[in-house]
Short mmCIF file of C-alpha atoms in Angstrom, two decimals:
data_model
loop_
_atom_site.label_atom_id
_atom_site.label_comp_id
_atom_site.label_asym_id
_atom_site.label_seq_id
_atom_site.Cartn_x
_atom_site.Cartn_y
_atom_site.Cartn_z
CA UNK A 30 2.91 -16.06 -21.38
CA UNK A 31 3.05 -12.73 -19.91
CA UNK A 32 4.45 -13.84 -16.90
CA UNK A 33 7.44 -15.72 -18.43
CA UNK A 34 8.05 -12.78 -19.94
CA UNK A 35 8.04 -10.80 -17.02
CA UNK A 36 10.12 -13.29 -15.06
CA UNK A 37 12.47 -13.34 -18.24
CA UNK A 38 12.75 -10.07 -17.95
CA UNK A 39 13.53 -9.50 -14.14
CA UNK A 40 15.80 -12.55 -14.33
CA UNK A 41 17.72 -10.93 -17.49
CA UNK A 42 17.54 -7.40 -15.56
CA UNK A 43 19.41 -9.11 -12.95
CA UNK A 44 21.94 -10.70 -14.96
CA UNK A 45 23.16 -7.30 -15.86
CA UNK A 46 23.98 -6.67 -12.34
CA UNK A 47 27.12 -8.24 -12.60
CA UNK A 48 30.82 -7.69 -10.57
CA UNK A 49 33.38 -5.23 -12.22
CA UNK A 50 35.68 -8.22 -11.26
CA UNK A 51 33.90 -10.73 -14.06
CA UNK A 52 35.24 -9.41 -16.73
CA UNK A 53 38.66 -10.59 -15.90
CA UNK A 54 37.50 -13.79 -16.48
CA UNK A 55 35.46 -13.48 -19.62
CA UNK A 56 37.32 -12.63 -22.70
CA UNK A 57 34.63 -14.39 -24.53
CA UNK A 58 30.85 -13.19 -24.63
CA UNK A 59 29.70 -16.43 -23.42
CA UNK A 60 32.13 -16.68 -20.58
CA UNK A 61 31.19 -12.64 -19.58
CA UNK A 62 27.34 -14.00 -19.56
CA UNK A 63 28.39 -17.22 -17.99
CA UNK A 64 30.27 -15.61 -14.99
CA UNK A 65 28.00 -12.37 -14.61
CA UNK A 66 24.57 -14.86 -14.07
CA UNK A 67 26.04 -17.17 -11.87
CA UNK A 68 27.31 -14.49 -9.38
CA UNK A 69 24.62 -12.56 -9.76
CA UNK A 70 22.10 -14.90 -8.98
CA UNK A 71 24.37 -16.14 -6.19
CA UNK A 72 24.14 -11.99 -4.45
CA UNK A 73 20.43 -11.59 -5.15
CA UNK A 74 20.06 -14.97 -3.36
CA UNK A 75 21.60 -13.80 -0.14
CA UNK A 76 20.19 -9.50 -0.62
CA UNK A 77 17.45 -9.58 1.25
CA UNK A 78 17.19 -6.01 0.94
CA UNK A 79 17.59 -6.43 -2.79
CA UNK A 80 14.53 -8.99 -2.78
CA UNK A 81 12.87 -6.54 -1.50
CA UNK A 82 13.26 -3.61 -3.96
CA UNK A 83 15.36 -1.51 -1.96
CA UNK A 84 15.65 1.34 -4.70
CA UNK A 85 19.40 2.63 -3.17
CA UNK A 86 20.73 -0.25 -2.71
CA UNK A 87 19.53 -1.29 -6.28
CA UNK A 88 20.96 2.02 -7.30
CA UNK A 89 24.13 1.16 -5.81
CA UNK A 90 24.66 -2.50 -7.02
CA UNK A 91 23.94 -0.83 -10.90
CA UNK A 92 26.17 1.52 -10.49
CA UNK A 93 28.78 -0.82 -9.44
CA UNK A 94 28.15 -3.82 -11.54
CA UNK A 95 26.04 -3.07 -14.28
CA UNK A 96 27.21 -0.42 -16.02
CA UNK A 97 30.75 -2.17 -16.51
CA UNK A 98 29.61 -4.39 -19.17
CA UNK A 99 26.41 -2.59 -21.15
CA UNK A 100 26.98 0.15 -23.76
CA UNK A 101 23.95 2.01 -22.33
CA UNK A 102 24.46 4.98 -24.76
CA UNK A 103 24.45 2.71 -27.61
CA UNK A 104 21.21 0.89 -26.27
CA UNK A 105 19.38 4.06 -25.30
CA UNK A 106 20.51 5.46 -28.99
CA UNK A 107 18.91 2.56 -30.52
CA UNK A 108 15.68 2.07 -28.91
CA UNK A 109 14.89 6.09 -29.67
CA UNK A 110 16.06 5.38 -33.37
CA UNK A 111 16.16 7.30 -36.35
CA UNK A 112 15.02 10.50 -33.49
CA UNK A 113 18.37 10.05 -31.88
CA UNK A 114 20.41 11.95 -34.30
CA UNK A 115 18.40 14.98 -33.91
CA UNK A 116 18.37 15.29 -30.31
CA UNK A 117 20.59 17.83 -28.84
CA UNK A 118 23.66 16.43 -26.45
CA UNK A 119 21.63 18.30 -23.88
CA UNK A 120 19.01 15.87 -24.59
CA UNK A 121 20.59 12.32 -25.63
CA UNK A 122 22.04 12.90 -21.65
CA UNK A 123 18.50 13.27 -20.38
CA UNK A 124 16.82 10.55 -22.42
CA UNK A 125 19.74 8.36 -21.46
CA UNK A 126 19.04 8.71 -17.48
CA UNK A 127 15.50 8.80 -17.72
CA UNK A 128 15.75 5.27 -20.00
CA UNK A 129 18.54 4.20 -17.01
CA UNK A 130 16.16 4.43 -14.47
CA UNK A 131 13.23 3.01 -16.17
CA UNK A 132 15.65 -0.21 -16.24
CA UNK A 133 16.41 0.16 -13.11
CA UNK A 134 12.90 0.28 -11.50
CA UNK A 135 11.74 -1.91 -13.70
CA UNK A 136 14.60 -4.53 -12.33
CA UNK A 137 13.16 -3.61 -8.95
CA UNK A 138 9.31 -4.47 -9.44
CA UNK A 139 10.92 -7.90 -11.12
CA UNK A 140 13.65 -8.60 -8.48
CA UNK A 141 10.60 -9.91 -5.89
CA UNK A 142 8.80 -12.78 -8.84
CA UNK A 143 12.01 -14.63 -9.26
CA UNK A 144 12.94 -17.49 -7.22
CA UNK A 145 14.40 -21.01 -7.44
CA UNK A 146 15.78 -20.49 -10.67
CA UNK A 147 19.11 -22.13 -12.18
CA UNK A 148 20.09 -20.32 -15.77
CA UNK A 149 21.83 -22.47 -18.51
CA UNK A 150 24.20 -20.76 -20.80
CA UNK A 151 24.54 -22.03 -24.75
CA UNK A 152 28.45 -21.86 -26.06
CA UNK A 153 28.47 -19.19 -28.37
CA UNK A 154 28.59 -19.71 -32.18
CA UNK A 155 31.09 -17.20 -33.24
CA UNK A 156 34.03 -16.38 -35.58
CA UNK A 157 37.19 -15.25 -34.23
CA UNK A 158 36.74 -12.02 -36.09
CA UNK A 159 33.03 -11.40 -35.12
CA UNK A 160 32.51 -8.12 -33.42
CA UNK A 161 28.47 -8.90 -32.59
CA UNK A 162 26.95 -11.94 -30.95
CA UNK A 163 24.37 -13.62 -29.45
CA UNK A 164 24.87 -15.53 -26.50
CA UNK A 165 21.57 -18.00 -25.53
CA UNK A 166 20.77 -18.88 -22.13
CA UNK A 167 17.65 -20.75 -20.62
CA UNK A 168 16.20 -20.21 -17.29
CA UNK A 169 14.91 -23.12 -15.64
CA UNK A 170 12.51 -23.57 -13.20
CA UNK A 171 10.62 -26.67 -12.29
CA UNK A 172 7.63 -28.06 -13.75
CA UNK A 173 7.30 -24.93 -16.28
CA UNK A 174 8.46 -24.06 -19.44
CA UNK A 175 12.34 -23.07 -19.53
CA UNK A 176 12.53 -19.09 -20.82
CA UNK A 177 15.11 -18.57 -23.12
CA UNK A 178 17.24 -15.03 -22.91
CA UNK A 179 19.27 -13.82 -25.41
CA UNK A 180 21.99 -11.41 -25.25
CA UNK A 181 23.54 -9.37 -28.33
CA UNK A 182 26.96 -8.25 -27.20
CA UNK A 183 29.30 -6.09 -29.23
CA UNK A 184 33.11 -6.32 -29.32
CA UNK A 185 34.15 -3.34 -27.96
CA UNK A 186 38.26 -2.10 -27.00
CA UNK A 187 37.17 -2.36 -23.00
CA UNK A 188 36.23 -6.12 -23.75
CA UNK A 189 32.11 -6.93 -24.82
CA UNK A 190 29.60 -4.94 -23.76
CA UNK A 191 25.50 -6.00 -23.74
CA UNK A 192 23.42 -3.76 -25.55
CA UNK A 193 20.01 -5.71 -26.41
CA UNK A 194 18.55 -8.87 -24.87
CA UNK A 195 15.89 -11.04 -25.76
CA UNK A 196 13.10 -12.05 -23.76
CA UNK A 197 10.70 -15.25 -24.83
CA UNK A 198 11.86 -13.71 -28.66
CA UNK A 199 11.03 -9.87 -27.65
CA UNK A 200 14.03 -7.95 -28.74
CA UNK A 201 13.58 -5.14 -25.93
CA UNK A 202 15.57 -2.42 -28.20
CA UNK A 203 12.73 -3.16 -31.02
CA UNK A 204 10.24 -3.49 -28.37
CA UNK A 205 10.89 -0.07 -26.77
CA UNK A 206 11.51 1.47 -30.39
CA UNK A 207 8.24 0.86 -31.97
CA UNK A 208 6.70 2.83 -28.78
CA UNK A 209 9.42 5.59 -28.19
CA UNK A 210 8.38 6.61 -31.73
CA UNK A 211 4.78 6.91 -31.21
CA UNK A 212 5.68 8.91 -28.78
CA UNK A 213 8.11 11.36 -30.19
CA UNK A 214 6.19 11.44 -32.88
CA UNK A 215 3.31 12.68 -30.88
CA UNK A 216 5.19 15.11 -28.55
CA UNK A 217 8.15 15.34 -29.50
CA UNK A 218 11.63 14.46 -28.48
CA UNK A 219 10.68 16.71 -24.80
CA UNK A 220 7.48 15.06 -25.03
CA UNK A 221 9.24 11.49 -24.75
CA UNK A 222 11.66 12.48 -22.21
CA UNK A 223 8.72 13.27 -19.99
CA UNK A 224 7.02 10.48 -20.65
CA UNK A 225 9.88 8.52 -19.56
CA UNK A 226 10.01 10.57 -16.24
CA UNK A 227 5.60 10.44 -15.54
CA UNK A 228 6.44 6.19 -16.14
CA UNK A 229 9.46 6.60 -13.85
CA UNK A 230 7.71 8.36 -10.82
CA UNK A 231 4.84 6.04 -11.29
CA UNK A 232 7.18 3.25 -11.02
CA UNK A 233 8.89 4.30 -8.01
CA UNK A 234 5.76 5.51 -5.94
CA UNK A 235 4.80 1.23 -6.82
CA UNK A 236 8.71 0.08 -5.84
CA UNK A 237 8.34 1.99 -2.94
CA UNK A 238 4.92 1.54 -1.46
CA UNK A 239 5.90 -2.63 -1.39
CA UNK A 240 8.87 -2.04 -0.22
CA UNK A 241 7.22 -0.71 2.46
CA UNK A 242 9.54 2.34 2.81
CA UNK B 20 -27.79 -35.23 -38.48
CA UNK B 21 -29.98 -32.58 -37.17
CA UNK B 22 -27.48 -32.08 -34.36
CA UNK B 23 -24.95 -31.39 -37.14
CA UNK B 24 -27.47 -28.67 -38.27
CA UNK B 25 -28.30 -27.21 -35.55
CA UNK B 26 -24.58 -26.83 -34.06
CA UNK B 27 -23.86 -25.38 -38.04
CA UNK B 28 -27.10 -22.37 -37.62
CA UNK B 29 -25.38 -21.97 -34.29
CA UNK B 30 -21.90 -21.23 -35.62
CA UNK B 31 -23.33 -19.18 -38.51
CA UNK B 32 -25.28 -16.72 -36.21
CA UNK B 33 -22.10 -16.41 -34.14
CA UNK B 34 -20.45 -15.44 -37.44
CA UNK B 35 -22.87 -13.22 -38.28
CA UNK B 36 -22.91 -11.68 -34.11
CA UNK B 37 -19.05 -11.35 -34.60
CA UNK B 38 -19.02 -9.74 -37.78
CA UNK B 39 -21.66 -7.08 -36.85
CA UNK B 40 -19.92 -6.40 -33.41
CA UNK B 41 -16.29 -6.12 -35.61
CA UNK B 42 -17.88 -3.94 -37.79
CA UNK B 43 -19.21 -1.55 -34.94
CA UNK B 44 -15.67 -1.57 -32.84
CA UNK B 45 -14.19 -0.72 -36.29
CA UNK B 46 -16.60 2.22 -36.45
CA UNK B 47 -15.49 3.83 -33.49
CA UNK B 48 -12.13 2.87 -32.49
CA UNK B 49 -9.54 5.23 -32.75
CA UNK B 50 -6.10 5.02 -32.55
CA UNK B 51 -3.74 7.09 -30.41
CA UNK B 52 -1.16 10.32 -31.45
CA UNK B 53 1.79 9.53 -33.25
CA UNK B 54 0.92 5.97 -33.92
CA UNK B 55 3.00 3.87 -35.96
CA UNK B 56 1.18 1.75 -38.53
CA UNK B 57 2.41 -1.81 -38.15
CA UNK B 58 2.62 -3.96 -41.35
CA UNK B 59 1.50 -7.35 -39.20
CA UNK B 60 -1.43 -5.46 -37.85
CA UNK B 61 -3.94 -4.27 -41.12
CA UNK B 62 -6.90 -4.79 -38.59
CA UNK B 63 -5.77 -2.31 -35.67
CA UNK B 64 -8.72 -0.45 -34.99
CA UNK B 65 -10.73 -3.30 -34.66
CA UNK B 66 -8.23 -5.03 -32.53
CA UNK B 67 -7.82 -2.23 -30.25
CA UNK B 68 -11.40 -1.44 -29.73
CA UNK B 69 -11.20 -5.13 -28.84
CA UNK B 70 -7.92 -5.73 -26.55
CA UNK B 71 -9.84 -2.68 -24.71
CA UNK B 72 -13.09 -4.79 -24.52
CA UNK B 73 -11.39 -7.80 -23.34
CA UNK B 74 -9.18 -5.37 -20.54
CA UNK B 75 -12.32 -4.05 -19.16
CA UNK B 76 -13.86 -7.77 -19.06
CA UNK B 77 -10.75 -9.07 -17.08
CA UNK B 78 -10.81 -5.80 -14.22
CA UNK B 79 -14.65 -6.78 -14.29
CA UNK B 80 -14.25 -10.60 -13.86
CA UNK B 81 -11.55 -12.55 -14.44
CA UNK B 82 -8.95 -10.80 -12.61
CA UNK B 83 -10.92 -10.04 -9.75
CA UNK B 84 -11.72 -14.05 -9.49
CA UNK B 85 -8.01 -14.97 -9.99
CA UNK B 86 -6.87 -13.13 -7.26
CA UNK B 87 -9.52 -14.06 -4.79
CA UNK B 88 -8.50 -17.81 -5.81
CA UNK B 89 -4.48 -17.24 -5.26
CA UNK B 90 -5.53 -15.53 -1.53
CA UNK B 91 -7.94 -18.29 -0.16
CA UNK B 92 -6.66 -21.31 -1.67
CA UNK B 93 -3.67 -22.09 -0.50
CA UNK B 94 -0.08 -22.56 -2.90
CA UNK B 95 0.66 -26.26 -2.67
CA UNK B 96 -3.25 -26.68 -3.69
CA UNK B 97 -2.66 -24.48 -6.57
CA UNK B 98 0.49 -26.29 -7.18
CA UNK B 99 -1.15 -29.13 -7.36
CA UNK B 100 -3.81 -28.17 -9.84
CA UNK B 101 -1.36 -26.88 -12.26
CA UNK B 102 0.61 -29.94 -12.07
CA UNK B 103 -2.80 -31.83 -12.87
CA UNK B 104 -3.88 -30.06 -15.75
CA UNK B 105 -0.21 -29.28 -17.17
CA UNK B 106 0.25 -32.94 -17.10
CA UNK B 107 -3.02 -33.09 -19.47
CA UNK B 108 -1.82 -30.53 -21.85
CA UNK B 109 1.68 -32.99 -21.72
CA UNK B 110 -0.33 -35.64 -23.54
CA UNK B 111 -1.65 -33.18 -26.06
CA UNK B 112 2.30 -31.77 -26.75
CA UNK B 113 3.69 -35.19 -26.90
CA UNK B 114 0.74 -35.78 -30.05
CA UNK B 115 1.98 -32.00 -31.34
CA UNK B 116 5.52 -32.96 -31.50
CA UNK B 117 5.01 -35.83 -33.11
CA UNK B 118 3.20 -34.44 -35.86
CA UNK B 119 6.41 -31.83 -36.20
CA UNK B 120 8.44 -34.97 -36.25
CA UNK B 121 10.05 -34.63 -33.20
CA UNK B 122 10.64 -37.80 -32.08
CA UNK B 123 13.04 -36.66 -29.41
CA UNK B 124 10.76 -34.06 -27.73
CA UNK B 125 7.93 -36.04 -28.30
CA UNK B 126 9.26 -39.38 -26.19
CA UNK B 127 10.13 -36.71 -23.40
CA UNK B 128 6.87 -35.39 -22.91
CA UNK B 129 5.45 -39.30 -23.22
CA UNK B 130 7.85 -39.92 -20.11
CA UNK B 131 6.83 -36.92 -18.26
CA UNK B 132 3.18 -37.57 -18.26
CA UNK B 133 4.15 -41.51 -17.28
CA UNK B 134 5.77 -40.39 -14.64
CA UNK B 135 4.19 -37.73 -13.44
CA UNK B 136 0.69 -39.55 -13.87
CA UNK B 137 2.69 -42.43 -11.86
CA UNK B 138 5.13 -41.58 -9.33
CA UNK B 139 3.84 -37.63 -9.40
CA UNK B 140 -0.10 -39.51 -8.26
CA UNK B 141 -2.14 -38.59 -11.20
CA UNK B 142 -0.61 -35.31 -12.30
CA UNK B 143 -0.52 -33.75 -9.04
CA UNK B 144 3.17 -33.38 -9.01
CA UNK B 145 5.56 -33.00 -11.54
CA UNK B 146 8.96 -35.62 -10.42
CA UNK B 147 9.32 -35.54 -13.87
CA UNK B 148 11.23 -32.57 -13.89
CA UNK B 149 13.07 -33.20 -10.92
CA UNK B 150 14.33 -35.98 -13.42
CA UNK B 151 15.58 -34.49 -16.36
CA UNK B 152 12.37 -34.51 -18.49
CA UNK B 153 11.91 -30.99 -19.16
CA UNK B 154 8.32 -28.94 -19.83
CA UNK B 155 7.53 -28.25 -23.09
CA UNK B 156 4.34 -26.86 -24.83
CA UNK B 157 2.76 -27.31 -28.06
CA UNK B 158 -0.40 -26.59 -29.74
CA UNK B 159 -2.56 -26.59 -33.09
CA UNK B 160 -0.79 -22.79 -33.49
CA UNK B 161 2.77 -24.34 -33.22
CA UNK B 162 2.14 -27.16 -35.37
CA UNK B 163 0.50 -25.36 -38.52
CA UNK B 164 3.39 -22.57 -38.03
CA UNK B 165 6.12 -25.78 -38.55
CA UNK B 166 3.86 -27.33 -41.44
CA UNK B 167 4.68 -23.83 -43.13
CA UNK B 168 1.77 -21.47 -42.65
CA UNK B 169 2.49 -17.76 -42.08
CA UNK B 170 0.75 -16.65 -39.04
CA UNK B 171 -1.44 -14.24 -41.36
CA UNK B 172 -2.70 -10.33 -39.96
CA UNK B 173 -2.93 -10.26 -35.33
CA UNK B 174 -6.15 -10.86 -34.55
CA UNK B 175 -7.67 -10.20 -30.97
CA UNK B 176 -10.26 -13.26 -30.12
CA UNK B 177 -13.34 -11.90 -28.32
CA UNK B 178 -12.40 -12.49 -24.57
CA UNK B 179 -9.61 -15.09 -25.34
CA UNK B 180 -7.10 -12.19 -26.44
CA UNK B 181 -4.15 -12.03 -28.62
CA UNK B 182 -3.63 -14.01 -31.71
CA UNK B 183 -3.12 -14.29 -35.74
CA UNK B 184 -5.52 -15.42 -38.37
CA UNK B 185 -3.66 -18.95 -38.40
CA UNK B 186 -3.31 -19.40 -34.11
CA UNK B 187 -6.89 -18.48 -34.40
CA UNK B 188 -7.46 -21.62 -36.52
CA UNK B 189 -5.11 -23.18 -34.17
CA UNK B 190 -7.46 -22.25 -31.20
CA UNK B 191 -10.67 -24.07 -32.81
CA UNK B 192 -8.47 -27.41 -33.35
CA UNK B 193 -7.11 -27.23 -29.71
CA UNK B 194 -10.67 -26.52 -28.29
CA UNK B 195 -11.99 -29.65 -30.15
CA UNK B 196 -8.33 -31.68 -29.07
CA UNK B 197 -9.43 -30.43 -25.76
CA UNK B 198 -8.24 -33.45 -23.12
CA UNK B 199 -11.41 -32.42 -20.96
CA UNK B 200 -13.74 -32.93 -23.10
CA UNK B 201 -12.16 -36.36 -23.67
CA UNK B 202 -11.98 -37.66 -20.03
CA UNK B 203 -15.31 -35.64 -19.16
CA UNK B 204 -19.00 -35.38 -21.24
CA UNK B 205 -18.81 -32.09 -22.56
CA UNK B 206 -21.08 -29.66 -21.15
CA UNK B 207 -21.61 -31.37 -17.99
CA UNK B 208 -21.58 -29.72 -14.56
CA UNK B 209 -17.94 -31.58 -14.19
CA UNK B 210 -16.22 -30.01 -17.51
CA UNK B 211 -17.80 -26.95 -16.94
CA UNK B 212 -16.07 -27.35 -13.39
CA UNK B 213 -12.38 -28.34 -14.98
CA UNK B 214 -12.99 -25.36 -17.67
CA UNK B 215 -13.24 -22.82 -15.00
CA UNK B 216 -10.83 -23.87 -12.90
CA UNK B 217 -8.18 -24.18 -15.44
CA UNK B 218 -9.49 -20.75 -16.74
CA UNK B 219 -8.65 -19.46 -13.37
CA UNK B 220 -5.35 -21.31 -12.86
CA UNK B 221 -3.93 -19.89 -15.92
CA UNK B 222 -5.23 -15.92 -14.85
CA UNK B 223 -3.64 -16.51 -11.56
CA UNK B 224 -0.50 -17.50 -13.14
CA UNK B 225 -0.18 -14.19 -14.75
CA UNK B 226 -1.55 -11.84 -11.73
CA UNK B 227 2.39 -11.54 -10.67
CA UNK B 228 3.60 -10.11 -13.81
CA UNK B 229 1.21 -7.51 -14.40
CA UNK B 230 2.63 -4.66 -12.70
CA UNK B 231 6.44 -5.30 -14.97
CA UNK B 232 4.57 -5.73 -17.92
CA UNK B 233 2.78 -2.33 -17.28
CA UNK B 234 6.69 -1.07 -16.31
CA UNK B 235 7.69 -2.41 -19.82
CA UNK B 236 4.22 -0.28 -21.72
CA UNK B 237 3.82 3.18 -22.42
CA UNK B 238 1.13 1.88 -25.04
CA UNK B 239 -0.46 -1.49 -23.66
CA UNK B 240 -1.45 -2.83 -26.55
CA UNK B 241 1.59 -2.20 -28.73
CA UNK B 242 3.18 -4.05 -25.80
CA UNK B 243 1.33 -6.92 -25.71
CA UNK B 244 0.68 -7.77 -29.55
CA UNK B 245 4.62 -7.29 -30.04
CA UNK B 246 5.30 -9.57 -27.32
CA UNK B 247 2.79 -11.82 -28.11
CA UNK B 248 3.78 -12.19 -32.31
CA UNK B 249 7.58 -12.72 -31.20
CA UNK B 250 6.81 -15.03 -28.69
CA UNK B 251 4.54 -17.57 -30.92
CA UNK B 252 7.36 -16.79 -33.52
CA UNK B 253 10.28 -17.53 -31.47
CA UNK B 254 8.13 -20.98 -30.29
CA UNK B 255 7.57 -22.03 -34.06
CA UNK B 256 11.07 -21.78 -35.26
CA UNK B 257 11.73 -24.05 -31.82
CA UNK B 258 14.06 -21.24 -30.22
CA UNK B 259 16.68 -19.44 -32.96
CA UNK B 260 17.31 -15.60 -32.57
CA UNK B 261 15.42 -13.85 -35.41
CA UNK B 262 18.03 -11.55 -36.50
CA UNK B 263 17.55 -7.82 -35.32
CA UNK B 264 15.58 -6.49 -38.35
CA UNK B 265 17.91 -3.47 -38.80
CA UNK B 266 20.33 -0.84 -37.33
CA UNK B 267 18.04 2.09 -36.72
CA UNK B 268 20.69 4.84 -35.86
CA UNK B 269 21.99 3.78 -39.69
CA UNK B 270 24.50 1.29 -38.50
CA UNK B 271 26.99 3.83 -36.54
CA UNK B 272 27.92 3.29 -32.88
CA UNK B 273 26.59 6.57 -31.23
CA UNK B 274 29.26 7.30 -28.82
#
């Protein structure tokens, strides 16, 4: 089980790394999904450096792609919860690029599991006036179980924009929520922010040392 | 008759064993700063004292034996012996789906473990899906969850890990369903054989996503148990999106 979710995760990870230039085509949020996996499974596919965990290049492809079509505030606001309101702007900045590059290395460590996968996308049940949906996709891979992934996408004025998904029935918001407040409640609002950064170092030393770099 | 009685005194003193080694982990678990009580979880310290248990068994054993089996054998062996006993657990998901009456799911895992017990020589390979006849799983779990029982509080099983008062039940059922013990006598050198290697097939399997699962913890066992009761709750109701529970910055967009 663990490792579907871990696949599910890298795989869904991935999917956010998806071209600016989608969007044109996806008015809908099951189109933006649609388009955004199939190209980005097509680039990982031919990256070997990407395969690999090459952190910049990572860095550089999230930059590019990614951040286009995820409200990352609104995701990083909800997985620190009720806490969020009472951190300082000064703070909401630093939680929100330590939680960034949590994603991001944990995208990495993923990127190198997934292989020979196609993804199926679900049409969308949705009312014309929605502003929140869930899109369904399965990830298939022979002889095993597919993994569904779940996107919740909110209807913003620059088009839909991801800000949960759902791995194997894990909303990752909730998951992260229930253990950001342990910790704030612990430490503190500082105390989480360097927890994120400890995780984050660890991470990369791992990303880096098989990379070989 | 006196077998009957003997396996019963058997069962009891386990009872009794578990209880008294509950009651001691209870006794001196502890549970971290800040943590939040979880309504699905009454039995945390106990289940902690255990997951930790069960971790340090695994680095001791299991793990260790997993990954010594993934570096000598080689992958299209390994391939080979998942195929073989996934296409076992097949017949026992086609029986599962029909007792969910799922007539649909349950003729496609009939044809997969024809053909894959055909053209796919015995299990070994899985054409099946090459075909169109998807993988599914079931078990006793899945089944009771559909009939309508609530999973009841988590519950970590002595070495077998995560799981709820009903999966638990579920567990016992699937041991005695237990294909193996159908094809093979149970207890003999052969089953014992199967048992292992499946127990070390299914370790291996999850060797690769250890390191993202640790990526995705800051508390390991929060991670796991929330992962674990979505997961067996996202299998029972076949797939729909539980709704998000609630909007924890009070329903306003932040920025």
């Amino acid at each position: 089980m663990t490792r579907h979710l871990i696949c599910a995760a890298a795989l869904c990870l991935w999917t956010l790394a998806s071209p600016a230039w989608a969007q044109t085509q996806s008015s809908t949020p099951d189109g933006l999904i649609k388009s955004v996996t199939q190209d980005v499974l097509e680039s990982i596919r031919t990256d070997r450096s990407l395969q690999k965990g090459d952190l910049s290049r990572l860095n550089q492809l999230v930059d590019q792609r990614v951040m286009p079509v995820v409200n990352f505030s609104r995701m990083t606001a909800l997985t620190v919860g009720v806490n969020w309101r009472k951190a300082t702007p000064e703070q909401q900045e630093r939680l929100m690029a330590a939680f960034r590059e949590l994603l991001l290395l944990t995208y990495a460590d993923a990127l190198r599991q997934v292989q020979d996968t196609t993804v199926q996308v679900r049409p969308a049940r949705y009312e014309a006036e929605d502003t929140d949906v869930v899109v369904r996709t399965f990830v298939l891979r022979t002889g095993k179980e597919p993994i569904q992934l779940d996107y919740r996408l909110q209807k913003t004025p620059e088009g839909w924009k991801i800000y949960d998904f759902n791995v194997l029935g894990l909303w990752l918001v909730d998951h992260y929520r229930a253990q950001f407040a342990q910790l704030v409640s612990a430490k503190g609002l500082d105390g989480l922010i360097s927890a994120l950064q400890a995780k984050n170092q660890t991470l990369r030393q791992g990303v880096q040392a098989k990379a070989g770099t | 008759m006196r077998l009957w009685g003997a396996n019963l005194s058997v069962a009891s003193g386990l009872r009794l064993g578990m209880l008294a080694l509950m009651l001691g982990l209870s006794a001196c678990a502890s549970l971290p700063e800040g943590h939040q009580a979880d309504a699905r979880d009454p039995w945390e310290r106990y289940n902690r004292a255990m997951f930790s248990f069960n971790t340090e068994v695994d680095d001791a054993v299991l793990r260790p034996v997993a990954k010594g089996y993934r570096d000598v054998v080689p992958e299209p062996l390994r391939d080979a012996i998942s195929n073989f006993i996934g296409n076992l657990s097949d017949m026992i998901t086609t029986i599962h789906h029909l007792l969910q009456g799922e007539a649909g799911k349950a003729g496609n895992a009939a044809a997969r473990v024809f053909i894959n017990s055909t053209v796919g020589i015995l299990g070994l390979g899985d054409p099946a899906s090459s075909v169109g006849y998807g993988k599914t799983k079931e078990d006793f779990g899945q089944t009771f969850g559909r009939w309508g029982a609530g999973p009841g509080p988590y519950f970590v099983i002595p070495l077998l890990g995560p799981s709820t008062v009903r999966d638990t039940a579920g567990t016992a059922f699937d041991f005695a369903a237990d294909p193996f013990n159908l094809v093979f006598q149970v207890g003999s050198a052969t089953e014992m054989g199967f048992q292992i290697t499946r127990l070390v097939d299914r370790r291996a399997s999850l060797l690769d996503g250890e390191s993202t699962l640790d990526a995705l913890s800051f508390d390991r066992y929060v991670s796991v148990r929330d992962a674990y009761l979505a997961r067996r709750n996202q299998q029972i109701s076949n797939g729909d999106v539980p709704a998000q529970s609630q909007d924890p910055v009070n329903g306003d967009s932040p920025k």
